[in-house]
Amino acid sequence: MEIIKYLIYRFIAFIGVIIFGVTIVFFIPRFSPTDPVENYLNSILSGQGGGIDGAAIEEMRTNLTILFGLEEDYFTQYIKFITKFISSGDFGPSFSAYPTTVNSLISQALPWTLGLLLVSTIAAWLIGNFIGLIVGFKEGKIYSSLLEFIAMLVYPIPYYILGLLLLIFFGYILNIFPMNATFMYKTFSIDALIRLVMISAMPALSIIIISIGWWVISMKAMSVNTKKEEFVLFAKLMGIKEKKIMFSYVLPNSLLPQITVLALQFGTMFNGAFLTEILFSYPGLGNLMYTAVLAGDYNLIIGTVTLSIIAVATATFFVDFVYPFIDPRIKYK
Amino acid sequence: MIQTSNLSATYSPNKIPLKVLDNINLSIEEDTILGIAGESGSGKTTLLKILYGNIQGSLQILNGNIKYNINEFYANIPDDIDAVQKQWWRLLSYIPQESMSVLNPVRKIKNQFYDSSITEKYTHKNNLYLDLSDYFNSLHLEESILNSYPHQLSGGMRQRVVIALATFHSPKYIFADEVTTALDVIIQKEILLLLKKIQRTMGNTIVFVSHDMGVHYQISDKLAILYAGEIVEISETQKLFSNPLHPYSKLLIESLPQIGETILRSGISGNSLVNTPEKACTFAEKCPKVMDKCRTQKPSLKSIRSNIQVSCFLYED
Amino acid sequence: MIGQNKRLYFGIIISFIIMIFSLVSTIFNDEDSAEWYTVQKNLEPSFENYLGSSGLGQDILFLLSDSILHSLLIGVTVALFSTLIGVILGILSGFIGGVTDKLLIFLMDAFIAIPSLPILILLASLFKGDFSLLMVCIVLIIFNWPWPARQARAMSLSIKENDFIFIALFSGQSILNIIFTEIFPHIKNWAMANFINTVLVAISIETGLAVIGLSSLEDTTLGTMIYWSLKYQAILLEQWFWIGSPVIATILMFFSLFCISTGLSKLND
């Protein structure tokens, strides 16, 4: 029953965090010094070259104010916003791609981001922790120190810097992977699959390489500490084979905390993935947000920002939910 | 039989070698419980580790050797350390201090049994499981424990599980380090009775380290007293308690409270091998019967009567 | 000592060199290094311009120096304040408990689960040219205090359980005295490592923001330097000093700070 209570608490916290995040997203624009309506009008007018007359501008201003939901006082606006959000999750039309809705744009972009993140994160976590285990367990061996050194070299490099380097090297110099990531295929085919892999390769690689560095270092520290634990020392005295100790004694006890660590990292990884997407023009949520900002597409900005908050919060709390069922120390209580 | 000859060992925690054991001459026979007593820092845990063959890190053998002769297994430390280590959980086993935390938290108890070389003797895991549950029952442990995780068991249960782990495969020599220290008196008594029962039933040898003289009184057949890394007296437990020869043994035994006493107990301040000069008795500074000879020469272990050995100038005539 | 902790010393030396270098422009250059066309553009390295000049007519050496300086200032400011605020709130949360604790935990969870970059991007889009570095710092502080706070809270919880604090209290030590003699030694080691990590994170995020052109347009940072070089096709024009120097400087800075961080935690063992 303890577990049920825990799950309920975490779920309430989850909803709370999302509402908190959405509230922030709601209020930030309203406290900005610039009026988003004026901003948007200015960017349209400067683009059109002033060929619109005064009355039309006024009409646009009124319409935009209504569309942006800015005509009533804050409280009413907020209630409207929340109810619209909860009931339909509709963010309205995109201004730069009118009349395509924000939701449809997001639903096209989201799978790309999810795919990239999931694959990169899981691959990096698995590979990184495995290497980290070896580095920590076989501390002192040459290959162990070498691997650790490489990880240390790679880890501090920011994602986009590595992305830049990969872009220059594999894209510009070697010309293996495409330098821009346009994807024209509408239906599934082998060509589409190949293209998908080609444009995903460099973004995924930059995320994976750096994340691996991080996991290797943290898992190494974890394994080294676990190795000193009483139960590992006793296992040695029991004459249990080294391989068994590494995989059944050190690994599980070091890996479980790493799952918790993973939950805390989602925000950071998302940040990194976003920048990588923008750098490679990868058709995901990050890139969508960026183009929205450049175009001043207010609805799209709100939509993408809100969704990224939901995505990260969901991932974080998902691990919270699942963890008690994985750790035997908690599962059997 | 396990026999040490002039065994000395050093330990270097800060790169400076410190002598922790000096000139240990000990015979450990079969089918007996040998107690090793002494205060903290006397070197008893180190001696136990070395006897088990657990010599690593900065622990090193300086002098002497240990000869093993068990059921056609012959080996010699320091030459054949590997051979001795291969006997871990076969002819030899070890019960550590702090038995509370020596079990793998994420592994079921039965799996920890399966992990050791015990499984080699079985073709089917089921048979091993059946034997295990029989053994557990004989130790008054429920079979369900085999399928539990350590955190689901109480401290006393875990202690007994560790004892079961160390004794199930009928080793010939069991090295037990301060097994009862962390327990309350009642559980302590149960564990001691358990160990004694196992020894009497299986006919093996338990080398039992403890600073608690009361515990030795209850369980050890023979008792070796360790002071500052040297053996000062070895004798049958009963004889030692009724008539301790070495001044240190005397102080130790007199320090045991008796029911109905009103005298205030005084502690014996300890000493380590590091502080005493090479050519003096390590107990000289604290000895109530110290003589001039004691400060300039070192006594050695000598047999006084049958089965009694003392290292003291008082008995050297 | 040196032999045992080569990592730490290596990190300190490199960071020190970088810090000295960051002051070069402030000391030796009277003009604004970021101002366009102060120097003839696209010059090769020479004795007048040691690293040459950029495609926007800036002396690269001075520009790099100022960029490093500003990035470092951002990192240190954010780390300082978020650590300060975080540790205070964390200790409060742990010791006071109750509703305060629950509220603070919620806030910590929230700012950890909400990614900072989208919020920064949102702000950047609203403030456009007026998005000052100060604002970036403030937002980063708001998103970073939970990390030291969590650890400070965990530590104060375990201290609460620990008897030695009560013994100290009962034996007459004043609270301030206790904090310094009993608690501080435990905290200071991970606090240092934490501080440096926050510096890294802060610089990393601001640089990230800058590389995509959304950071302050007023002051130059490593990120904005990279941004402008990319925007003016430094890769295609093979202007390796212009784009290479900030990239290498960033890598070096991160690596050396990281060495200090791990070197410090090695000291603990």
Coordinates of N, CA and C in Angstrom, one line a residue, chain B residues 76-244:
Chain B
N76 N 51.3 -24.3 1.2 CA 52.2 -23.6 2.0 C 52.1 -22.1 1.7
I77 N 51.8 -21.3 2.7 CA 51.8 -19.9 2.4 C 53.1 -19.4 2.9
P78 N 53.9 -18.5 2.2 CA 53.4 -17.7 1.1 C 53.6 -18.3 -0.3
D79 N 54.1 -19.5 -0.4 CA 54.4 -20.0 -1.8 C 53.1 -20.3 -2.6
D80 N 52.1 -20.9 -1.9 CA 51.0 -21.4 -2.7 C 49.7 -20.6 -2.4
I81 N 49.8 -19.3 -2.2 CA 48.6 -18.6 -1.9 C 47.5 -18.9 -2.8
D82 N 47.8 -19.0 -4.1 CA 46.7 -19.3 -5.1 C 46.0 -20.6 -4.8
A83 N 46.8 -21.6 -4.4 CA 46.2 -22.9 -4.2 C 45.2 -22.8 -2.9
V84 N 45.7 -22.1 -1.9 CA 44.8 -21.9 -0.8 C 43.6 -21.2 -1.1
Q85 N 43.7 -20.1 -2.0 CA 42.5 -19.4 -2.3 C 41.5 -20.2 -3.2
K86 N 42.1 -21.2 -3.9 CA 41.2 -22.0 -4.6 C 40.3 -22.9 -3.7
Q87 N 40.7 -23.0 -2.5 CA 40.0 -23.8 -1.5 C 38.9 -23.0 -0.8
W88 N 38.8 -21.7 -1.2 CA 37.8 -20.9 -0.5 C 36.4 -21.5 -0.9
W89 N 35.6 -21.7 0.2 CA 34.3 -22.3 0.0 C 34.3 -23.7 -0.4
R90 N 35.5 -24.3 -0.2 CA 35.6 -25.8 -0.4 C 36.0 -26.4 0.9
L91 N 37.3 -26.4 1.2 CA 37.8 -26.9 2.4 C 37.8 -25.8 3.5
L92 N 37.8 -24.6 3.0 CA 37.9 -23.4 4.0 C 36.7 -22.5 3.8
S93 N 36.2 -21.9 4.8 CA 35.3 -20.8 4.7 C 35.4 -19.8 5.7
Y94 N 34.7 -18.6 5.6 CA 35.0 -17.4 6.4 C 33.7 -16.8 6.7
I95 N 33.5 -16.5 8.0 CA 32.4 -15.7 8.4 C 32.8 -14.3 8.9
P96 N 32.5 -13.3 8.2 CA 33.0 -12.0 8.5 C 32.3 -11.3 9.6
Q97 N 32.9 -10.2 10.1 CA 32.3 -9.3 11.0 C 31.1 -8.7 10.2
E98 N 30.3 -8.0 10.9 CA 29.2 -7.2 10.2 C 28.4 -8.1 9.3
S99 N 28.0 -9.2 9.7 CA 27.3 -10.1 8.8 C 26.0 -9.5 8.3
M100 N 25.6 -8.4 8.9 CA 24.4 -7.7 8.5 C 24.4 -7.3 7.0
S101 N 25.6 -6.8 6.6 CA 25.6 -6.2 5.3 C 26.5 -6.9 4.3
V102 N 26.7 -8.2 4.5 CA 27.5 -8.9 3.5 C 26.8 -9.6 2.5
L103 N 25.5 -9.6 2.5 CA 24.7 -10.2 1.5 C 24.3 -9.2 0.4
N104 N 24.3 -9.7 -0.9 CA 24.0 -8.8 -2.0 C 22.5 -8.4 -1.9
P105 N 22.3 -7.1 -1.8 CA 20.9 -6.6 -1.6 C 20.0 -6.9 -2.8
V106 N 20.5 -7.1 -4.0 CA 19.5 -7.3 -5.1 C 19.5 -8.8 -5.5
R107 N 20.0 -9.7 -4.7 CA 19.9 -11.1 -5.0 C 19.2 -11.9 -4.0
K108 N 18.4 -12.8 -4.4 CA 17.7 -13.7 -3.5 C 18.7 -14.5 -2.8
I109 N 18.4 -14.9 -1.5 CA 19.3 -15.7 -0.7 C 19.8 -17.0 -1.5
K110 N 18.8 -17.7 -2.1 CA 19.2 -18.9 -2.7 C 20.2 -18.7 -3.8
N111 N 20.1 -17.6 -4.5 CA 21.0 -17.3 -5.6 C 22.4 -17.0 -5.1
Q112 N 22.5 -16.5 -4.0 CA 23.9 -16.3 -3.4 C 24.5 -17.6 -3.1
F113 N 23.7 -18.6 -2.7 CA 24.3 -19.9 -2.6 C 24.7 -20.5 -3.9
Y114 N 23.8 -20.3 -4.9 CA 24.1 -20.8 -6.3 C 25.3 -20.2 -6.9
D115 N 25.6 -19.0 -6.5 CA 26.8 -18.3 -7.1 C 28.1 -18.9 -6.7
S116 N 28.1 -19.6 -5.6 CA 29.4 -20.1 -5.1 C 29.7 -21.5 -5.8
S117 N 30.8 -22.1 -5.5 CA 31.2 -23.3 -6.1 C 30.4 -24.5 -5.6
I118 N 29.5 -24.2 -4.7 CA 28.7 -25.3 -4.2 C 27.9 -26.0 -5.3
T119 N 27.5 -25.2 -6.3 CA 26.7 -25.8 -7.4 C 27.5 -26.8 -8.2
E120 N 28.8 -26.8 -8.2 CA 29.5 -27.7 -9.0 C 29.2 -29.2 -8.6
K121 N 28.8 -29.4 -7.4 CA 28.6 -30.8 -7.0 C 27.3 -31.3 -7.4
Y122 N 26.4 -30.4 -7.9 CA 25.1 -30.8 -8.2 C 24.8 -30.8 -9.7
T123 N 24.1 -31.8 -10.2 CA 23.7 -31.7 -11.6 C 22.4 -31.0 -11.8
H124 N 21.5 -31.0 -10.8 CA 20.3 -30.2 -10.9 C 20.1 -29.3 -9.8
K125 N 19.7 -28.0 -10.2 CA 19.6 -27.0 -9.1 C 18.5 -27.4 -8.1
N126 N 17.5 -28.2 -8.6 CA 16.5 -28.6 -7.7 C 17.0 -29.4 -6.5
N127 N 17.9 -30.3 -6.8 CA 18.5 -31.1 -5.7 C 19.2 -30.2 -4.7
L128 N 20.0 -29.2 -5.2 CA 20.7 -28.3 -4.3 C 19.6 -27.6 -3.5
Y129 N 18.6 -27.1 -4.1 CA 17.5 -26.4 -3.4 C 17.0 -27.2 -2.3
L130 N 16.7 -28.5 -2.6 CA 16.2 -29.4 -1.5 C 17.1 -29.5 -0.4
D131 N 18.4 -29.8 -0.7 CA 19.4 -29.9 0.3 C 19.5 -28.6 1.2
L132 N 19.4 -27.5 0.5 CA 19.5 -26.2 1.2 C 18.3 -26.1 2.1
S133 N 17.1 -26.4 1.7 CA 16.0 -26.2 2.6 C 16.1 -27.2 3.8
D134 N 16.6 -28.4 3.5 CA 16.8 -29.3 4.6 C 17.8 -28.7 5.6
Y135 N 18.9 -28.2 5.1 CA 19.9 -27.6 6.0 C 19.3 -26.4 6.8
F136 N 18.6 -25.6 6.1 CA 18.0 -24.4 6.7 C 17.1 -24.9 7.9
N137 N 16.3 -25.9 7.6 CA 15.4 -26.4 8.6 C 16.2 -26.8 9.8
S138 N 17.3 -27.5 9.6 CA 18.1 -28.0 10.7 C 18.7 -26.9 11.5
L139 N 18.8 -25.7 10.9 CA 19.3 -24.6 11.6 C 18.2 -23.7 12.1
H140 N 17.0 -24.2 12.1 CA 15.8 -23.5 12.5 C 15.6 -22.2 11.7
L141 N 15.8 -22.3 10.4 CA 15.5 -21.2 9.5 C 14.4 -21.7 8.5
E142 N 13.5 -20.8 8.3 CA 12.4 -21.2 7.4 C 12.8 -21.3 6.0
E143 N 12.2 -22.2 5.3 CA 12.6 -22.4 3.9 C 12.3 -21.1 3.0
S144 N 11.3 -20.4 3.4 CA 10.9 -19.2 2.6 C 12.0 -18.2 2.5
I145 N 12.9 -18.3 3.5 CA 14.0 -17.3 3.5 C 14.9 -17.5 2.2
L146 N 14.9 -18.7 1.7 CA 15.7 -18.9 0.5 C 15.3 -18.0 -0.6
N147 N 14.0 -17.8 -0.7 CA 13.4 -17.0 -1.8 C 13.3 -15.5 -1.4
S148 N 13.9 -15.1 -0.3 CA 13.7 -13.7 0.1 C 15.0 -12.9 -0.3
Y149 N 14.8 -11.6 -0.1 CA 15.9 -10.7 -0.3 C 16.4 -10.3 1.1
P150 N 17.7 -9.9 1.2 CA 18.3 -9.7 2.5 C 17.5 -8.6 3.3
H151 N 17.0 -7.6 2.7 CA 16.4 -6.5 3.5 C 15.1 -7.0 4.1
Q152 N 14.6 -8.1 3.6 CA 13.3 -8.6 4.2 C 13.6 -9.4 5.5
L153 N 14.8 -9.6 5.8 CA 15.1 -10.5 7.0 C 15.7 -9.6 8.1
S154 N 15.5 -10.1 9.3 CA 16.0 -9.4 10.5 C 17.5 -9.6 10.6
G155 N 18.2 -8.8 11.4 CA 19.6 -8.9 11.6 C 20.0 -10.3 12.0
G156 N 19.3 -10.8 13.0 CA 19.7 -12.1 13.5 C 19.5 -13.2 12.4
M157 N 18.5 -13.1 11.6 CA 18.2 -14.1 10.6 C 19.4 -14.0 9.6
R158 N 19.7 -12.8 9.2 CA 20.8 -12.6 8.2 C 22.1 -13.2 8.8
Q159 N 22.3 -13.0 10.0 CA 23.5 -13.6 10.6 C 23.5 -15.1 10.5
R160 N 22.3 -15.7 10.7 CA 22.3 -17.2 10.6 C 22.4 -17.6 9.2
V161 N 21.8 -16.8 8.2 CA 22.0 -17.1 6.8 C 23.5 -17.2 6.4
V162 N 24.2 -16.2 6.9 CA 25.6 -16.2 6.6 C 26.3 -17.4 7.2
I163 N 26.0 -17.8 8.4 CA 26.6 -19.0 8.9 C 26.2 -20.2 8.1
A164 N 24.9 -20.2 7.6 CA 24.5 -21.3 6.8 C 25.3 -21.3 5.5
L165 N 25.5 -20.1 4.9 CA 26.3 -20.0 3.7 C 27.7 -20.6 3.9
A166 N 28.3 -20.3 5.1 CA 29.7 -20.7 5.3 C 29.8 -22.1 5.7
T167 N 28.7 -22.8 6.1 CA 28.9 -24.1 6.6 C 28.2 -25.2 5.8
F168 N 27.3 -24.8 4.9 CA 26.5 -25.8 4.2 C 27.4 -26.8 3.5
H169 N 28.5 -26.4 2.9 CA 29.2 -27.4 2.1 C 30.3 -28.1 2.9
S170 N 30.1 -28.1 4.2 CA 30.9 -28.9 5.1 C 32.4 -28.6 5.0
P171 N 32.8 -27.4 5.2 CA 34.2 -27.1 5.1 C 35.0 -27.7 6.3
K172 N 36.2 -27.9 6.1 CA 37.0 -28.4 7.2 C 37.4 -27.4 8.2
Y173 N 37.7 -26.2 7.7 CA 38.1 -25.1 8.6 C 37.2 -23.9 8.4
I174 N 36.7 -23.4 9.4 CA 35.8 -22.2 9.3 C 36.4 -21.1 10.1
F175 N 36.7 -20.0 9.5 CA 37.3 -18.9 10.2 C 36.2 -17.8 10.5
A176 N 36.0 -17.6 11.8 CA 34.9 -16.7 12.2 C 35.4 -15.5 12.9
D177 N 35.1 -14.3 12.3 CA 35.6 -13.0 12.9 C 34.6 -12.2 13.6
E178 N 34.7 -12.2 14.9 CA 33.8 -11.3 15.8 C 32.4 -11.5 15.4
V179 N 32.0 -12.8 15.3 CA 30.7 -13.1 14.8 C 29.5 -12.6 15.7
T180 N 29.8 -12.4 17.0 CA 28.7 -12.1 17.8 C 28.7 -10.6 18.3
T181 N 29.6 -9.8 17.8 CA 29.8 -8.5 18.3 C 28.6 -7.6 18.3
A182 N 27.9 -7.6 17.1 CA 26.8 -6.7 16.9 C 25.5 -7.1 17.5
L183 N 25.4 -8.2 18.1 CA 24.1 -8.8 18.5 C 23.8 -8.6 20.0
D184 N 22.6 -8.7 20.3 CA 22.2 -8.6 21.7 C 22.5 -10.0 22.3
V185 N 22.5 -10.0 23.7 CA 23.0 -11.2 24.4 C 22.2 -12.5 24.1
I186 N 20.9 -12.3 23.9 CA 20.1 -13.5 23.6 C 20.4 -14.1 22.3
I187 N 20.4 -13.3 21.2 CA 20.7 -13.8 19.9 C 22.1 -14.3 19.9
Q188 N 23.0 -13.6 20.6 CA 24.4 -14.0 20.7 C 24.5 -15.5 21.2
K189 N 23.7 -15.8 22.3 CA 23.7 -17.1 22.8 C 23.3 -18.1 21.8
E190 N 22.2 -17.8 21.0 CA 21.7 -18.7 20.0 C 22.7 -19.0 19.0
I191 N 23.4 -17.9 18.5 CA 24.4 -18.1 17.5 C 25.5 -19.0 18.0
L192 N 26.0 -18.7 19.2 CA 27.1 -19.5 19.7 C 26.7 -21.0 19.8
L193 N 25.4 -21.2 20.3 CA 25.0 -22.6 20.4 C 24.9 -23.3 19.0
L194 N 24.5 -22.4 18.0 CA 24.4 -22.9 16.7 C 25.7 -23.3 16.1
L195 N 26.7 -22.4 16.3 CA 28.0 -22.8 15.8 C 28.6 -24.0 16.5
K196 N 28.4 -24.1 17.8 CA 28.9 -25.3 18.5 C 28.2 -26.5 18.0
K197 N 26.9 -26.5 17.7 CA 26.2 -27.6 17.2 C 26.8 -28.0 15.9
I198 N 27.0 -27.0 15.0 CA 27.5 -27.3 13.7 C 28.9 -28.0 13.8
Q199 N 29.7 -27.5 14.7 CA 31.0 -28.1 14.8 C 31.0 -29.5 15.3
R200 N 30.1 -29.7 16.3 CA 30.1 -31.0 16.9 C 29.5 -32.0 15.9
T201 N 28.5 -31.6 15.1 CA 27.9 -32.5 14.2 C 28.8 -32.8 13.0
M202 N 29.4 -31.8 12.5 CA 30.2 -32.0 11.3 C 31.7 -32.4 11.6
G203 N 32.1 -32.1 12.8 CA 33.5 -32.5 13.1 C 34.5 -31.7 12.4
N204 N 34.2 -30.4 12.2 CA 35.2 -29.6 11.5 C 35.9 -28.7 12.6
T205 N 36.7 -27.7 12.1 CA 37.4 -26.8 13.1 C 36.9 -25.4 12.9
I206 N 36.6 -24.8 14.0 CA 36.2 -23.4 13.9 C 37.3 -22.6 14.6
V207 N 37.9 -21.6 13.8 CA 38.8 -20.7 14.4 C 38.1 -19.4 14.7
F208 N 37.9 -19.1 16.0 CA 36.9 -18.2 16.5 C 37.6 -17.0 17.1
V209 N 37.5 -15.8 16.4 CA 38.2 -14.6 16.9 C 37.1 -13.8 17.6
S210 N 37.5 -13.3 18.8 CA 36.6 -12.4 19.6 C 37.4 -11.7 20.7
H211 N 37.0 -10.5 21.0 CA 37.6 -9.8 22.1 C 36.9 -10.1 23.4
D212 N 35.7 -10.8 23.2 CA 34.8 -11.0 24.4 C 35.2 -12.3 25.1
M213 N 35.8 -12.2 26.2 CA 36.3 -13.4 26.9 C 35.1 -14.3 27.3
G214 N 34.0 -13.7 27.6 CA 32.8 -14.4 28.0 C 32.4 -15.4 26.9
V215 N 32.5 -14.9 25.7 CA 32.1 -15.7 24.6 C 33.0 -16.9 24.4
H216 N 34.3 -16.6 24.6 CA 35.3 -17.7 24.5 C 35.0 -18.8 25.5
Y217 N 34.6 -18.3 26.7 CA 34.4 -19.3 27.8 C 33.3 -20.3 27.4
Q218 N 32.3 -19.7 26.6 CA 31.2 -20.6 26.2 C 31.5 -21.5 25.1
I219 N 32.4 -21.1 24.2 CA 32.4 -21.9 23.0 C 33.8 -22.5 22.7
S220 N 34.9 -21.8 23.0 CA 36.2 -22.3 22.6 C 36.7 -23.5 23.4
D221 N 37.2 -24.5 22.7 CA 37.8 -25.6 23.4 C 39.2 -25.2 23.8
K222 N 39.9 -24.6 22.9 CA 41.3 -24.1 23.2 C 41.3 -22.6 23.0
L223 N 42.2 -21.9 23.7 CA 42.2 -20.5 23.5 C 43.6 -19.9 23.4
A224 N 43.8 -19.1 22.4 CA 45.1 -18.4 22.2 C 44.9 -17.0 22.5
I225 N 45.8 -16.4 23.4 CA 45.7 -15.0 23.7 C 46.7 -14.2 22.9
L226 N 46.2 -13.2 22.3 CA 47.1 -12.4 21.4 C 47.3 -11.0 22.1
Y227 N 48.5 -10.6 22.2 CA 48.8 -9.2 22.7 C 49.8 -8.5 21.8
A228 N 49.4 -7.4 21.3 CA 50.3 -6.6 20.4 C 51.0 -7.5 19.4
G229 N 50.2 -8.3 18.7 CA 50.7 -9.0 17.6 C 51.4 -10.3 17.9
E230 N 51.5 -10.6 19.2 CA 52.2 -11.9 19.6 C 51.3 -12.7 20.4
I231 N 51.5 -14.1 20.3 CA 50.7 -15.0 21.2 C 51.4 -15.0 22.5
V232 N 50.7 -14.8 23.6 CA 51.3 -14.8 24.9 C 51.0 -16.1 25.6
E233 N 49.8 -16.7 25.3 CA 49.5 -17.9 26.0 C 48.5 -18.7 25.2
I234 N 48.7 -20.0 25.1 CA 47.7 -20.9 24.5 C 47.4 -22.1 25.5
S235 N 46.1 -22.3 25.7 CA 45.8 -23.3 26.7 C 44.4 -23.8 26.5
E236 N 44.1 -24.9 27.0 CA 42.7 -25.3 27.0 C 41.9 -24.3 27.8
T237 N 40.7 -24.0 27.3 CA 39.9 -22.9 27.8 C 39.7 -23.0 29.3
Q238 N 39.2 -24.2 29.7 CA 38.9 -24.3 31.1 C 40.1 -24.0 32.0
K239 N 41.3 -24.6 31.6 CA 42.5 -24.4 32.4 C 42.9 -23.0 32.4
L240 N 42.8 -22.3 31.2 CA 43.2 -20.9 31.1 C 42.3 -20.1 32.1
F241 N 41.0 -20.4 32.1 CA 40.2 -19.5 33.0 C 40.4 -19.8 34.5
S242 N 40.7 -21.1 34.8 CA 40.8 -21.4 36.2 C 42.2 -21.0 36.7
N243 N 43.2 -21.1 35.8 CA 44.6 -20.7 36.2 C 45.4 -20.0 35.1
P244 N 45.1 -18.8 34.8 CA 45.8 -18.1 33.8 C 47.3 -17.9 34.2

